[in-house]
Coordinates of C-alpha atoms in Angstrom, one line a residue:
Chain D
X1 CA 13.8 29.3 91.9
X2 CA 12.9 27.8 88.1
X3 CA 16.4 28.0 87.2
X4 CA 17.4 26.0 90.0
X5 CA 14.7 23.4 89.9
X6 CA 16.1 22.5 86.4
X7 CA 19.2 22.9 87.5
X8 CA 18.9 20.0 90.1
X9 CA 16.9 17.9 87.8
X10 CA 19.6 18.3 85.3
X11 CA 22.1 17.3 87.6
X12 CA 20.2 14.3 88.8
X13 CA 19.3 13.0 85.8
X14 CA 22.9 13.1 85.1
X15 CA 23.4 10.8 88.1
X16 CA 20.8 8.5 86.4
X17 CA 22.2 8.4 83.5
X18 CA 25.5 8.0 84.8
X19 CA 24.4 5.5 87.1
X20 CA 23.0 3.4 83.9
X21 CA 26.8 3.7 82.3
X22 CA 28.2 1.9 84.5
X23 CA 25.6 0.0 85.1
X24 CA 25.5 -1.0 81.9
X25 CA 29.3 -1.7 81.9
X26 CA 29.8 -3.5 84.6
X27 CA 26.7 -5.9 84.1
X28 CA 29.7 -8.7 82.8
X29 CA 30.3 -8.9 86.9
X30 CA 26.8 -9.5 87.5
X31 CA 26.3 -11.7 85.2
X32 CA 29.3 -14.2 86.3
X33 CA 28.3 -13.6 89.9
X34 CA 24.4 -14.6 88.7
X35 CA 25.5 -17.5 86.5
X36 CA 27.3 -18.7 89.3
X37 CA 24.6 -19.6 91.6
X38 CA 22.1 -20.9 88.8
X39 CA 21.6 -24.5 88.5
X40 CA 22.5 -26.2 85.0
X41 CA 19.3 -26.4 83.3
X42 CA 19.1 -22.4 83.9
X43 CA 21.7 -21.5 82.5
X44 CA 20.8 -23.3 78.7
X45 CA 17.4 -21.4 79.4
X46 CA 16.2 -19.0 76.3
X47 CA 15.6 -16.5 77.3
X48 CA 18.7 -16.5 80.0
X49 CA 17.0 -15.5 83.6
X50 CA 18.3 -11.8 84.8
X51 CA 17.7 -13.0 88.2
X52 CA 18.4 -17.0 88.9
X53 CA 15.0 -18.6 89.4
X54 CA 16.3 -21.8 91.1
X55 CA 19.2 -21.1 93.9
X56 CA 21.6 -23.1 94.1
X57 CA 25.6 -23.1 95.4
X58 CA 26.3 -26.7 94.0
X59 CA 28.9 -24.9 92.0
X60 CA 30.6 -23.3 94.7
X61 CA 31.0 -26.7 96.5
X62 CA 31.9 -28.7 93.6
X63 CA 34.6 -26.0 92.8
X64 CA 35.8 -26.6 96.6
X65 CA 35.7 -29.7 96.2
X66 CA 38.2 -29.7 92.7
X67 CA 40.6 -28.0 95.2
X68 CA 40.3 -24.3 94.3
X69 CA 40.9 -23.4 98.0
X70 CA 44.1 -25.0 97.3
X71 CA 44.6 -22.3 94.1
X72 CA 43.9 -19.6 96.6
X73 CA 46.8 -20.4 99.0
X74 CA 49.0 -20.7 96.2
X75 CA 48.2 -17.4 95.2
X76 CA 48.5 -16.5 97.9
X77 CA 52.3 -18.0 98.4
X78 CA 53.1 -16.7 95.2
X79 CA 51.8 -12.3 95.5
X80 CA 53.3 -12.6 99.8
X81 CA 56.2 -12.3 98.6
X82 CA 56.4 -11.6 95.5
X83 CA 54.6 -7.8 96.9
X84 CA 57.2 -7.5 100.0
X85 CA 60.0 -7.8 97.9
X86 CA 59.0 -5.4 94.9
X87 CA 58.3 -3.0 97.9
X88 CA 61.4 -3.4 99.7
X89 CA 63.4 -2.9 96.3
X90 CA 61.4 0.0 94.9
X91 CA 60.7 1.8 97.6
X92 CA 64.4 2.1 98.3
X93 CA 65.3 2.9 94.3
X94 CA 62.3 5.3 94.2
X95 CA 63.8 6.7 97.0
X96 CA 67.3 7.6 96.1
X97 CA 66.0 8.8 92.7
X98 CA 63.6 10.9 93.9
X99 CA 66.2 12.7 96.1
X100 CA 68.9 12.4 93.3
X101 CA 68.6 13.8 90.3
X102 CA 71.8 14.0 88.1
X103 CA 72.5 12.2 85.1
X104 CA 73.1 8.3 86.8
X105 CA 69.7 8.4 87.9
X106 CA 68.2 9.8 85.0
X107 CA 69.6 6.8 83.0
X108 CA 68.5 3.9 85.8
X109 CA 65.2 6.0 85.4
X110 CA 65.6 5.2 82.1
X111 CA 66.5 1.6 82.7
X112 CA 63.4 1.0 84.5
X113 CA 61.5 2.8 82.0
X114 CA 62.5 0.6 79.4
X115 CA 61.9 -2.6 81.5
X116 CA 58.3 -2.4 80.9
X117 CA 58.6 -2.5 77.0
X118 CA 58.7 -6.5 77.4
X119 CA 55.6 -8.7 77.0
X120 CA 55.7 -10.8 79.9
X121 CA 55.2 -14.3 77.7
X122 CA 58.5 -12.5 75.7
X123 CA 60.4 -13.0 78.6
X124 CA 58.8 -16.5 79.6
X125 CA 60.6 -18.6 76.6
X126 CA 64.4 -17.2 77.7
X127 CA 63.7 -17.0 81.4
X128 CA 62.2 -20.9 81.3
X129 CA 65.6 -22.2 79.7
X130 CA 67.4 -20.3 82.1
X131 CA 65.0 -21.7 85.3
X132 CA 65.3 -25.3 83.8
X133 CA 69.3 -25.4 83.4
X134 CA 69.1 -23.7 87.1
X135 CA 66.9 -26.7 88.3
X136 CA 64.4 -24.5 89.4
X137 CA 61.4 -24.8 87.4
X138 CA 58.3 -26.1 89.5
X139 CA 59.1 -23.6 92.0
X140 CA 57.4 -20.6 93.3
X141 CA 61.2 -19.2 93.6
X142 CA 60.9 -18.9 89.6
X143 CA 57.7 -17.4 89.2
X144 CA 58.3 -14.6 92.2
X145 CA 61.3 -13.6 90.5
X146 CA 59.8 -13.7 87.4
X147 CA 56.7 -11.6 88.3
X148 CA 58.6 -8.9 90.5
X149 CA 60.2 -7.9 86.9
X150 CA 56.9 -7.2 86.0
X151 CA 55.5 -5.2 89.4
X152 CA 58.9 -3.7 90.4
X153 CA 59.7 -1.2 87.2
X154 CA 56.4 0.4 87.8
X155 CA 56.3 0.2 91.6
X156 CA 59.5 2.1 91.6
X157 CA 58.0 4.7 88.9
X158 CA 54.8 5.2 91.0
X159 CA 56.5 6.0 93.9
X160 CA 59.4 8.2 92.8
X161 CA 57.0 11.3 92.7
X162 CA 55.7 10.3 95.8
X163 CA 58.8 10.6 97.0
X164 CA 60.0 13.7 95.4
X165 CA 56.8 15.6 96.6
X166 CA 58.2 15.0 100.7
X167 CA 60.0 18.9 101.1
X168 CA 63.4 18.0 101.6
X169 CA 63.3 20.1 105.0
X170 CA 61.9 17.2 106.5
X171 CA 64.5 15.4 106.5
X172 CA 67.2 18.1 106.8
X173 CA 65.6 19.1 110.6
X174 CA 65.5 15.2 111.6
X175 CA 69.2 14.8 110.7
X176 CA 70.4 18.2 112.6
X177 CA 68.3 16.0 115.2
X178 CA 70.7 13.3 114.4
X179 CA 68.8 10.8 112.5
X180 CA 71.1 8.7 110.0
X181 CA 69.3 8.1 106.5
X182 CA 68.7 5.0 107.1
X183 CA 66.5 6.7 109.9
X184 CA 65.0 8.7 108.3
X185 CA 63.6 6.5 106.0
X186 CA 61.8 4.7 107.7
X187 CA 61.2 7.1 110.2
X188 CA 59.7 10.6 108.6
X189 CA 59.6 9.7 104.4
X190 CA 57.8 6.1 104.9
X191 CA 55.5 7.1 107.0
X192 CA 54.6 10.5 105.6
X193 CA 54.5 8.9 102.1
X194 CA 52.0 6.2 103.5
X195 CA 49.6 6.8 101.1
X196 CA 51.4 6.7 98.0
X197 CA 53.5 3.2 99.5
X198 CA 49.5 2.3 100.2
X199 CA 49.4 2.3 95.8
X200 CA 51.8 0.8 95.1
X201 CA 51.4 -2.2 97.1
X202 CA 47.8 -3.0 96.5
X203 CA 49.1 -3.0 92.7
X204 CA 51.9 -4.7 93.5
X205 CA 49.6 -7.2 94.6
X206 CA 47.2 -7.6 92.2
X207 CA 49.3 -8.0 89.7
X208 CA 51.2 -10.8 91.3
X209 CA 47.7 -12.2 91.7
X210 CA 46.2 -12.0 88.9
X211 CA 49.0 -13.2 86.7
X212 CA 49.0 -16.2 84.1
X213 CA 52.0 -15.7 81.8
X214 CA 55.0 -17.0 84.3
X215 CA 53.3 -19.7 86.6
X216 CA 52.0 -21.1 83.8
X217 CA 55.0 -21.3 82.0
X218 CA 57.5 -22.4 85.2
X219 CA 54.8 -25.0 86.9
X220 CA 53.5 -27.9 86.1
X221 CA 52.9 -29.4 88.7
X222 CA 48.9 -29.0 89.5
X223 CA 49.2 -29.1 93.5
X224 CA 51.8 -25.5 93.0
X225 CA 49.3 -23.8 90.5
X226 CA 47.7 -21.0 91.2
X227 CA 44.1 -19.6 90.4
X228 CA 44.3 -18.1 87.2
X229 CA 45.7 -21.5 86.6
X230 CA 43.3 -23.3 87.9
X231 CA 40.7 -21.9 86.6
X232 CA 42.6 -21.8 82.8
X233 CA 42.6 -26.2 83.6
X234 CA 39.2 -25.8 85.1
X235 CA 37.9 -24.2 81.8
X236 CA 39.1 -26.8 79.4
X237 CA 38.5 -29.4 81.9
X238 CA 34.5 -28.0 82.2
X239 CA 32.7 -28.1 78.1
X240 CA 29.8 -26.8 79.1
X241 CA 28.8 -26.4 83.0
X242 CA 29.4 -22.9 83.0
X243 CA 28.0 -22.0 85.7
X244 CA 30.8 -24.2 88.0
X245 CA 33.1 -22.3 85.5
X246 CA 31.3 -19.0 86.8
X247 CA 32.3 -20.0 90.3
X248 CA 36.0 -21.3 90.2
X249 CA 35.9 -17.4 88.6
X250 CA 33.6 -15.7 91.5
X251 CA 36.4 -17.2 93.9
X252 CA 39.1 -16.1 91.8
X253 CA 38.2 -12.7 91.7
X254 CA 37.1 -12.5 95.5
X255 CA 41.2 -11.3 96.6
X256 CA 41.0 -8.8 93.4
X257 CA 37.6 -7.4 94.9
X258 CA 38.6 -7.1 97.9
X259 CA 41.8 -5.0 97.2
X260 CA 39.8 -3.1 95.3
X261 CA 36.8 -2.2 97.8
X262 CA 39.6 -1.5 100.5
X263 CA 42.4 0.6 97.9
X264 CA 39.8 2.4 95.2
X265 CA 40.6 5.8 96.4
X266 CA 44.0 5.7 96.5
X267 CA 43.9 3.3 93.3
X268 CA 42.0 5.8 91.3
X269 CA 44.5 8.5 92.3
X270 CA 47.5 6.0 91.8
X271 CA 46.3 4.4 88.0
X272 CA 46.5 8.5 86.7
X273 CA 49.8 8.8 88.8
X274 CA 52.0 6.4 88.4
X275 CA 51.1 6.1 84.3
X276 CA 51.4 9.5 82.7
X277 CA 54.9 9.9 85.0
Chain Z
X1 CA 78.1 18.1 104.5
X2 CA 77.2 15.1 106.3
X3 CA 74.4 15.2 104.5
X4 CA 75.6 15.4 101.4
X5 CA 78.4 12.2 102.1
X6 CA 74.8 10.1 102.9
X7 CA 73.8 11.7 99.7
X8 CA 76.4 9.6 98.2
X9 CA 76.2 7.4 100.3
X10 CA 72.7 6.3 99.2
X11 CA 72.8 5.0 95.7
X12 CA 73.2 2.1 97.3
X13 CA 70.5 1.8 98.2
X14 CA 69.5 1.8 94.9
X15 CA 71.6 -1.5 93.6
X16 CA 69.1 -3.8 94.6
X17 CA 66.7 -2.9 91.8
X18 CA 69.0 -2.2 89.1
X19 CA 71.2 -5.2 89.7
X20 CA 67.7 -7.5 89.4
X21 CA 66.9 -5.7 87.0
X22 CA 69.7 -6.3 84.6
X23 CA 69.4 -9.7 86.0
X24 CA 66.5 -11.2 85.8
X25 CA 65.2 -8.4 82.5
X26 CA 67.9 -7.4 80.6
X27 CA 70.1 -10.8 81.1
X28 CA 66.8 -13.1 79.5
X29 CA 66.9 -10.1 76.6
X30 CA 70.3 -11.0 75.3
X31 CA 69.8 -14.7 76.1
X32 CA 66.3 -13.9 74.3
X33 CA 68.5 -12.8 71.4
X34 CA 70.6 -15.4 71.5
X35 CA 68.4 -18.0 71.6
X36 CA 66.6 -16.7 68.0
X37 CA 70.5 -17.1 66.8
X38 CA 70.6 -20.6 67.6
X39 CA 69.2 -23.8 66.9
X40 CA 67.5 -24.2 70.2
X41 CA 64.7 -27.4 70.2
X42 CA 64.5 -29.2 73.7
X43 CA 66.6 -31.5 72.2
X44 CA 69.8 -29.7 71.8
X45 CA 68.5 -27.8 74.9
X46 CA 69.3 -30.6 77.4
X47 CA 72.1 -31.0 75.8
X48 CA 73.6 -27.9 76.5
X49 CA 74.4 -27.6 73.2
X50 CA 72.9 -25.0 70.6
X51 CA 74.9 -23.8 67.1
X52 CA 74.6 -20.9 65.6
X53 CA 72.4 -20.2 62.6
X54 CA 72.4 -16.9 62.1
X55 CA 69.2 -15.8 60.8
X56 CA 67.8 -19.2 59.7
X57 CA 65.8 -19.1 62.3
X58 CA 64.3 -15.6 61.2
X59 CA 64.0 -16.5 57.8
X60 CA 61.9 -19.4 58.7
X61 CA 59.5 -18.2 60.6
X62 CA 58.8 -14.7 58.1
X63 CA 58.3 -17.4 55.5
X64 CA 55.6 -19.1 57.2
X65 CA 52.2 -18.7 55.3
X66 CA 50.4 -17.8 58.4
X67 CA 53.0 -15.0 58.9
X68 CA 51.3 -11.9 57.4
X69 CA 47.9 -12.9 58.5
X70 CA 49.6 -12.9 62.5
X71 CA 51.6 -9.3 61.9
X72 CA 47.8 -8.5 60.6
X73 CA 46.0 -9.5 63.8
X74 CA 48.6 -8.0 65.6
X75 CA 48.5 -4.8 64.5
X76 CA 44.7 -4.7 63.6
X77 CA 44.0 -5.9 67.6
X78 CA 46.4 -3.7 69.3
X79 CA 45.2 -0.2 67.0
X80 CA 41.6 -1.3 66.9
X81 CA 41.5 -1.8 70.9
X82 CA 43.2 1.4 71.6
X83 CA 41.0 3.6 69.4
X84 CA 38.1 2.3 71.3
X85 CA 39.1 2.5 74.6
X86 CA 40.4 5.4 73.8
X87 CA 36.9 6.8 72.2
X88 CA 35.0 5.3 75.4
X89 CA 37.1 6.8 77.5
X90 CA 37.2 9.8 76.6
X91 CA 33.7 9.9 76.6
X92 CA 33.2 8.5 79.6
X93 CA 36.3 10.9 81.3
X94 CA 33.6 13.5 79.5
X95 CA 30.4 12.6 81.2
X96 CA 31.8 11.7 84.8
X97 CA 33.7 15.3 84.7
X98 CA 30.2 16.7 84.9
X99 CA 29.6 18.2 88.4
X100 CA 26.4 15.6 89.3
X101 CA 25.8 13.9 92.7
X102 CA 28.0 10.7 93.2
X103 CA 30.3 11.2 89.8
X104 CA 33.5 10.5 91.6
X105 CA 31.9 7.5 92.7
X106 CA 30.4 5.9 89.6
X107 CA 33.2 6.6 87.9
X108 CA 35.8 4.8 90.3
X109 CA 33.2 2.0 90.3
X110 CA 34.7 1.5 86.7
X111 CA 38.0 0.8 88.2
X112 CA 36.4 -2.3 89.1
X113 CA 36.5 -4.0 85.5
X114 CA 40.2 -3.2 85.5
X115 CA 41.3 -5.4 88.3
X116 CA 39.8 -8.1 87.6
X117 CA 42.4 -10.9 86.6
X118 CA 42.0 -11.1 83.2
X119 CA 41.4 -14.9 82.8
X120 CA 38.4 -13.4 84.8
X121 CA 37.6 -11.2 82.0
X122 CA 38.3 -13.9 79.5
X123 CA 36.4 -16.1 81.0
X124 CA 33.2 -14.2 81.4
X125 CA 33.5 -12.9 78.0
X126 CA 33.9 -16.6 76.8
X127 CA 30.9 -17.5 78.4
X128 CA 28.9 -14.0 76.9
X129 CA 29.6 -15.2 73.3
X130 CA 29.1 -18.6 73.7
X131 CA 26.8 -19.1 70.5
X132 CA 24.0 -21.0 71.5
X133 CA 23.9 -19.8 75.1
X134 CA 25.4 -16.5 75.7
X135 CA 24.0 -13.8 76.8
X136 CA 24.8 -10.6 73.8
X137 CA 23.5 -13.3 70.8
X138 CA 19.8 -13.4 73.0
X139 CA 20.8 -9.3 73.7
X140 CA 21.4 -9.2 69.6
X141 CA 18.3 -11.4 68.6
X142 CA 15.8 -9.5 70.8
X143 CA 16.0 -6.0 69.9
X144 CA 16.6 -7.8 66.2
X145 CA 19.5 -6.8 65.0
X146 CA 20.2 -10.2 64.3
X147 CA 18.0 -12.9 62.9
X148 CA 20.7 -15.9 63.9
X149 CA 23.0 -16.5 66.3
X150 CA 26.4 -14.8 66.1
X151 CA 29.8 -17.9 66.0
X152 CA 31.4 -15.3 68.1
X153 CA 35.1 -17.0 68.8
X154 CA 34.1 -20.4 66.7
X155 CA 34.3 -18.3 63.2
X156 CA 37.6 -17.5 61.6
X157 CA 35.8 -13.9 60.8
X158 CA 34.4 -12.8 63.7
X159 CA 36.9 -14.2 66.7
X160 CA 39.8 -11.1 66.4
X161 CA 36.4 -8.9 66.7
X162 CA 35.3 -11.0 69.4
X163 CA 38.5 -10.8 71.3
X164 CA 39.2 -6.8 70.4
X165 CA 35.5 -6.0 72.1
X166 CA 36.6 -7.9 75.1
X167 CA 39.6 -6.2 75.3
X168 CA 38.0 -2.8 74.4
X169 CA 36.4 -3.7 77.8
X170 CA 38.9 -4.2 79.7
X171 CA 41.2 -1.5 78.7
X172 CA 38.4 1.4 78.8
X173 CA 38.4 1.4 83.1
X174 CA 42.0 2.7 82.5
X175 CA 41.3 5.3 80.3
X176 CA 39.2 6.5 81.9
X177 CA 41.1 7.6 85.1
X178 CA 44.4 8.9 82.7
X179 CA 41.7 10.9 80.8
X180 CA 39.7 12.4 83.8
X181 CA 43.5 12.9 86.0
X182 CA 44.0 15.1 83.0
X183 CA 40.8 16.4 82.8
X184 CA 40.9 18.0 86.2
X185 CA 44.1 19.9 85.1
X186 CA 42.3 22.1 82.3
X187 CA 41.1 24.9 84.9
X188 CA 37.4 25.7 84.4
X189 CA 38.4 29.2 83.6
X190 CA 39.5 28.5 80.4
X191 CA 36.4 27.1 79.3
X192 CA 34.3 30.1 80.7
X193 CA 36.1 32.1 78.2
X194 CA 35.8 30.1 75.8
X195 CA 32.5 30.1 76.3
X196 CA 32.6 33.9 75.9
X197 CA 33.9 33.4 72.8
X198 CA 31.2 31.0 71.7
X199 CA 33.0 27.9 71.8
X200 CA 30.9 25.7 73.8
X201 CA 29.5 21.6 73.1
X202 CA 31.4 19.8 70.2
X203 CA 33.8 22.8 68.8
X204 CA 34.5 23.3 72.8
X205 CA 35.3 19.5 72.8
X206 CA 38.1 20.3 69.7
X207 CA 39.3 23.6 69.7
X208 CA 39.8 23.2 73.4
X209 CA 39.8 20.3 75.2
X210 CA 41.2 17.9 72.9
X211 CA 44.3 19.9 71.8
X212 CA 45.0 20.8 75.9
X213 CA 44.8 17.0 76.9
X214 CA 47.1 16.2 73.9
X215 CA 49.9 15.1 75.8
X216 CA 48.3 12.6 78.3
X217 CA 46.2 11.1 74.9
X218 CA 49.1 10.2 73.3
X219 CA 51.0 8.7 75.6
X220 CA 47.7 6.6 77.0
X221 CA 47.8 5.8 72.5
X222 CA 51.5 5.1 73.3
X223 CA 50.7 2.9 76.0
X224 CA 47.5 1.2 74.5
X225 CA 49.9 0.3 71.7
X226 CA 52.4 -1.6 73.8
X227 CA 50.6 -3.1 76.0
X228 CA 48.6 -4.4 73.3
X229 CA 52.0 -6.4 72.0
X230 CA 52.1 -7.7 75.5
X231 CA 49.4 -9.3 76.0
X232 CA 48.6 -12.7 76.0
X233 CA 47.0 -13.7 78.3
X234 CA 43.0 -12.0 77.7
X235 CA 43.7 -13.7 73.8
X236 CA 44.4 -17.1 75.1
X237 CA 42.3 -18.6 77.4
X238 CA 38.4 -16.9 75.1
X239 CA 40.3 -18.7 71.5
X240 CA 43.9 -20.4 72.3
X241 CA 44.5 -17.9 69.2
X242 CA 41.8 -19.9 67.1
X243 CA 40.2 -20.6 65.5
X244 CA 43.2 -21.9 63.3
X245 CA 45.5 -18.8 63.5
X246 CA 42.4 -16.5 63.1
X247 CA 43.3 -14.9 66.6
X248 CA 46.9 -15.8 66.8
X249 CA 49.3 -12.4 68.0
X250 CA 53.1 -12.7 67.8
X251 CA 52.8 -12.8 71.4
X252 CA 50.6 -15.8 71.2
X253 CA 53.1 -17.2 67.9
X254 CA 55.9 -17.2 69.8
X255 CA 54.0 -19.2 73.3
X256 CA 52.8 -22.1 71.1
X257 CA 56.1 -22.0 69.3
X258 CA 58.3 -22.6 72.5
X259 CA 56.0 -23.9 75.0
X260 CA 53.7 -26.3 72.6
X261 CA 56.4 -26.9 70.2
X262 CA 59.9 -26.6 72.1
X263 CA 61.3 -24.8 69.4
X264 CA 63.0 -22.6 71.2
X265 CA 65.0 -20.8 68.5
X266 CA 61.5 -20.0 66.6
X267 CA 59.5 -18.3 69.6
X268 CA 62.5 -16.3 70.6
X269 CA 62.3 -15.0 66.8
X270 CA 59.0 -14.2 67.0
X271 CA 59.8 -12.8 70.2
X272 CA 63.0 -10.3 68.9
X273 CA 60.4 -8.9 65.8
X274 CA 58.3 -7.9 69.0
X275 CA 60.5 -6.8 70.8
X276 CA 62.4 -4.5 67.8
X277 CA 58.9 -3.2 66.7
X278 CA 57.3 -2.3 70.0
X279 CA 60.9 -1.2 70.8
X280 CA 61.1 1.6 67.3
X281 CA 58.0 3.2 68.2
X282 CA 58.3 4.1 70.9
X283 CA 61.7 5.6 70.6
X284 CA 59.9 6.9 67.4
X285 CA 57.2 8.5 70.4
X286 CA 59.7 9.1 72.9
X287 CA 62.4 11.5 69.9
X288 CA 58.5 13.2 68.9
X289 CA 58.0 14.1 72.4
X290 CA 61.4 15.5 73.9
X291 CA 61.7 17.5 70.3
X292 CA 58.0 18.6 70.8
X293 CA 58.7 20.0 74.7
X294 CA 62.5 21.4 73.8
X295 CA 60.3 23.6 70.2
X296 CA 57.9 24.4 73.3

């Protein structure tokens, strides 16, 4: 009886300490939230207040007036097509790489792995020159194509083991029942692999949404800026009003937090799978 | 027979991805190298005339006085980040690997730090490291560690540590998740056998656990190094590379050459140098792991 009491208290202590660690780690996130709700005067108070003493949504009103909603729409106009484009190509390619093990597919895998070595900011220079020559600067298309180079290789590498884990018998029996291989892909493989596909989709969306380098390099019309560029410009313009900046940052974070809440269990599993392989 | 024929036809499915990568990554990469050997600034790019100048851009870049400090910054930033991301990541992974209520949930919460756009992370830390009103200085002063505010982002001494700190925070969840996965692959029977031999606590960590996650650890450190070289957003938004060149990394230097001074020849030369460094390291790593795997 004594043994289990100590064991239970030890576990509760471990949980308590665990909560403390996570709270400390995530404190900056709370701080953004708290600062966004404080009036300007309170932000600079010494000592800083843990909880806003004068709750105000003035910062959010300012941020909306400045056009953060348009930024959000632009971000979605970039992130959604990028994710779609990525997933269509990634599912096709990953399926082939999973089902056909040959020297060719090994080289292809190496190609996709190697293409991830390139820092996006490295690619921005030649891409800019190329897009400039094709008159594609200041288009969402340029940004979508550029960001896909970041999301596509990772998605392929992430999805390949997912497809490989599906027993070939399932596909074979479907084919014996008269299903074409395209049908097998759509009606059998994709539904069975939907967890892995969900993870790849979520990560692709997150990365497309969070991208800063490509939009800032290829777009210079304010009405096209996504939230990342919007925040950056806003930060530069507001020299001291940090509550406004934090409010903007919170709005920028909303889609990312939403995806996190919706997919967090799968995300955790997916990150480890993709990176190790 | 029908199945094998279909399999050959399957190759067509992989074409879009391959074509895309070759066109969108391969071509710009090659073009990058070509530009680095050419005289290319905004003026002659527009006119389409970019004469070949051999290694001039590289020589120009290497002989700039800021070249060595920037290389130093880049390596210090990258290595400093991954060392501490790994150590903290390992500590947290080991801690949450234990069996207590909410351990999985809490570990999952950490991921929140990783999914935030780097811009948001940079903005947050920039506010927290504000010299007068930032939270960090207030905390340090209130516990008596310092008596005066540290000019984190404005002093050429403290700026680099400041951005490294922000990057460590940002990178911890990724390390935690990967290492947790590796730790969960270790069967408890190994720990039990080790305990019978008296290996518990620190000796268990060093003699049992660490060797068993060596493969994953090396892959993680390697990835961290590559990601460090790739990083741009975080540092750019926190300091813009300043003060002066104190936090300028190779990636930032390349960006400034191309997009602030429109000296594409110089920008692509820095880019090429950075790429070669990363490629060399990746090559050494791959050769090393392949050799180990064939030996084992």
